[in-house]
């Protein structure tokens, strides 16, 4: 079992930056592939990016490439999402998720554990 708690969301102007954190419980955090997803009002939850527990490889959605960076500190059981050059289309609730079953997971259904989400609002 893994419990996840996101933090770091807030209101930022277009062009600004935010760093989200996701604190995980459990001694096997390093054995989980961790993902970031987001959901805007009236839209489906969408993949932002993930970092695999195998080799730490990362994969990003096209909307995140070049602007967002995912990292993890297994010693602190923490996942990060550094977001730069934010624009109003990035406004959403951001969720972190974990799976130990699918190392290269990108679909929400592949993840077993979810945080409660943190709101990110980008003003124009």
Tab-separated table of C-alpha atoms in Angstrom:
chain	number	residue	atom	x	y	z
A	1	UNK	CA	0.000	0.000	0.000
A	2	UNK	CA	1.147	3.498	-0.821
A	3	UNK	CA	-0.443	6.720	0.359
A	4	UNK	CA	0.254	9.815	-1.704
A	5	UNK	CA	-0.135	13.471	-0.761
A	6	UNK	CA	0.410	16.263	-3.272
A	7	UNK	CA	1.382	19.812	-2.415
A	8	UNK	CA	2.712	22.927	-4.085
A	9	UNK	CA	-0.250	23.972	-6.177
A	10	UNK	CA	-1.502	27.520	-6.316
A	11	UNK	CA	-2.142	30.566	-8.460
A	12	UNK	CA	0.556	31.735	-10.841
A	13	UNK	CA	0.690	34.156	-13.740
A	14	UNK	CA	1.242	32.978	-17.280
A	15	UNK	CA	4.927	32.416	-17.909
A	16	UNK	CA	5.579	31.569	-14.294
A	17	UNK	CA	6.725	28.378	-12.596
A	18	UNK	CA	5.552	26.016	-9.913
A	19	UNK	CA	6.996	22.885	-8.359
A	20	UNK	CA	4.599	20.235	-7.199
A	21	UNK	CA	5.576	17.603	-4.684
A	22	UNK	CA	4.070	14.218	-3.952
A	23	UNK	CA	4.994	12.618	-0.654
A	24	UNK	CA	4.613	8.866	-0.503
A	25	UNK	CA	4.421	6.493	2.395
A	26	UNK	CA	5.906	3.025	2.563
A	27	UNK	CA	9.378	1.556	2.449
A	28	UNK	CA	9.179	0.414	-1.167
A	29	UNK	CA	8.587	3.813	-2.795
A	30	UNK	CA	11.592	3.255	-5.047
A	31	UNK	CA	9.886	0.212	-6.594
A	32	UNK	CA	6.940	2.198	-7.929
A	33	UNK	CA	6.573	3.887	-11.253
A	34	UNK	CA	5.226	7.330	-10.477
A	35	UNK	CA	3.040	9.398	-12.734
A	36	UNK	CA	1.568	12.872	-12.884
A	37	UNK	CA	-1.887	13.453	-14.322
A	38	UNK	CA	-4.146	16.459	-14.505
A	39	UNK	CA	-7.831	17.074	-14.897
A	40	UNK	CA	-9.423	20.325	-15.974
A	41	UNK	CA	-13.134	21.040	-15.388
A	42	UNK	CA	-15.299	19.119	-17.828
A	43	UNK	CA	-12.364	17.170	-19.225
A	44	UNK	CA	-10.997	13.695	-18.743
A	45	UNK	CA	-7.954	13.044	-16.633
A	46	UNK	CA	-4.890	13.266	-18.838
A	47	UNK	CA	-1.354	11.992	-18.623
A	48	UNK	CA	1.339	14.582	-17.952
A	49	UNK	CA	4.385	12.387	-17.468
A	50	UNK	CA	5.885	9.538	-15.523
A	51	UNK	CA	9.155	8.302	-14.110
A	52	UNK	CA	9.760	4.592	-14.112
A	53	UNK	CA	11.247	2.774	-11.163
A	54	UNK	CA	13.370	0.854	-13.681
A	55	UNK	CA	16.298	3.053	-14.558
A	56	UNK	CA	14.414	6.239	-13.760
A	57	UNK	CA	13.358	6.741	-17.359
A	58	UNK	CA	10.904	9.536	-17.974
A	59	UNK	CA	8.183	10.089	-20.513
A	60	UNK	CA	6.162	13.247	-21.068
A	61	UNK	CA	2.987	14.175	-22.839
A	62	UNK	CA	3.548	16.461	-25.812
A	63	UNK	CA	1.969	19.317	-23.869
A	64	UNK	CA	4.611	18.940	-21.150
A	65	UNK	CA	7.751	18.328	-23.193
A	66	UNK	CA	10.353	21.030	-22.802
A	67	UNK	CA	8.445	22.774	-20.012
A	68	UNK	CA	7.875	20.188	-17.279
A	69	UNK	CA	10.411	17.977	-15.521
A	70	UNK	CA	9.650	14.990	-13.341
A	71	UNK	CA	12.127	13.822	-10.726
A	72	UNK	CA	12.100	11.696	-7.620
A	73	UNK	CA	14.037	11.470	-4.391
A	74	UNK	CA	13.617	7.910	-3.186
A	75	UNK	CA	15.434	8.647	0.072
A	76	UNK	CA	12.693	11.162	0.862
A	77	UNK	CA	9.872	9.144	-0.714
A	78	UNK	CA	9.017	12.198	-2.771
A	79	UNK	CA	8.102	12.822	-6.382
A	80	UNK	CA	8.394	16.238	-8.012
A	81	UNK	CA	6.940	18.029	-11.002
A	82	UNK	CA	8.767	21.191	-11.987
A	83	UNK	CA	6.551	23.248	-14.278
A	84	UNK	CA	7.942	26.195	-16.218
A	85	UNK	CA	6.484	28.549	-18.808
A	86	UNK	CA	2.997	27.891	-17.519
A	87	UNK	CA	0.010	29.017	-19.541
A	88	UNK	CA	-3.729	29.151	-18.773
A	89	UNK	CA	-4.245	25.790	-20.544
A	90	UNK	CA	-2.239	24.194	-17.751
A	91	UNK	CA	-4.942	25.076	-15.248
A	92	UNK	CA	-6.181	21.842	-13.673
A	93	UNK	CA	-6.113	19.660	-10.615
A	94	UNK	CA	-2.843	17.761	-10.671
A	95	UNK	CA	-2.620	14.236	-9.317
A	96	UNK	CA	0.276	11.940	-8.618
A	97	UNK	CA	-0.165	8.212	-8.959
A	98	UNK	CA	1.816	5.052	-8.344
A	99	UNK	CA	1.994	1.576	-9.776
A	100	UNK	CA	4.254	-1.379	-9.079
A	101	UNK	CA	2.800	-3.507	-11.876
A	102	UNK	CA	3.404	-1.543	-15.063
A	103	UNK	CA	6.890	0.010	-15.253
A	104	UNK	CA	6.078	2.124	-18.322
A	105	UNK	CA	2.521	3.027	-17.333
A	106	UNK	CA	0.873	5.993	-19.010
A	107	UNK	CA	-2.858	5.281	-18.670
A	108	UNK	CA	-4.807	6.123	-15.518
A	109	UNK	CA	-6.176	2.565	-15.360
A	110	UNK	CA	-2.611	1.257	-15.009
A	111	UNK	CA	-2.076	3.078	-11.731
A	112	UNK	CA	-3.156	1.619	-8.418
A	113	UNK	CA	-2.704	4.487	-5.975
A	114	UNK	CA	-3.671	8.132	-6.264
A	115	UNK	CA	-3.238	11.285	-4.277
A	116	UNK	CA	-6.059	13.698	-3.547
A	117	UNK	CA	-4.852	16.281	-6.062
A	118	UNK	CA	-3.616	19.843	-5.880
A	119	UNK	CA	-5.101	22.786	-7.789
A	120	UNK	CA	-2.953	24.710	-10.237
A	121	UNK	CA	-4.420	27.896	-11.663
A	122	UNK	CA	-2.598	29.942	-14.285
A	123	UNK	CA	-3.892	33.433	-14.921
A	124	UNK	CA	-3.444	35.227	-18.226
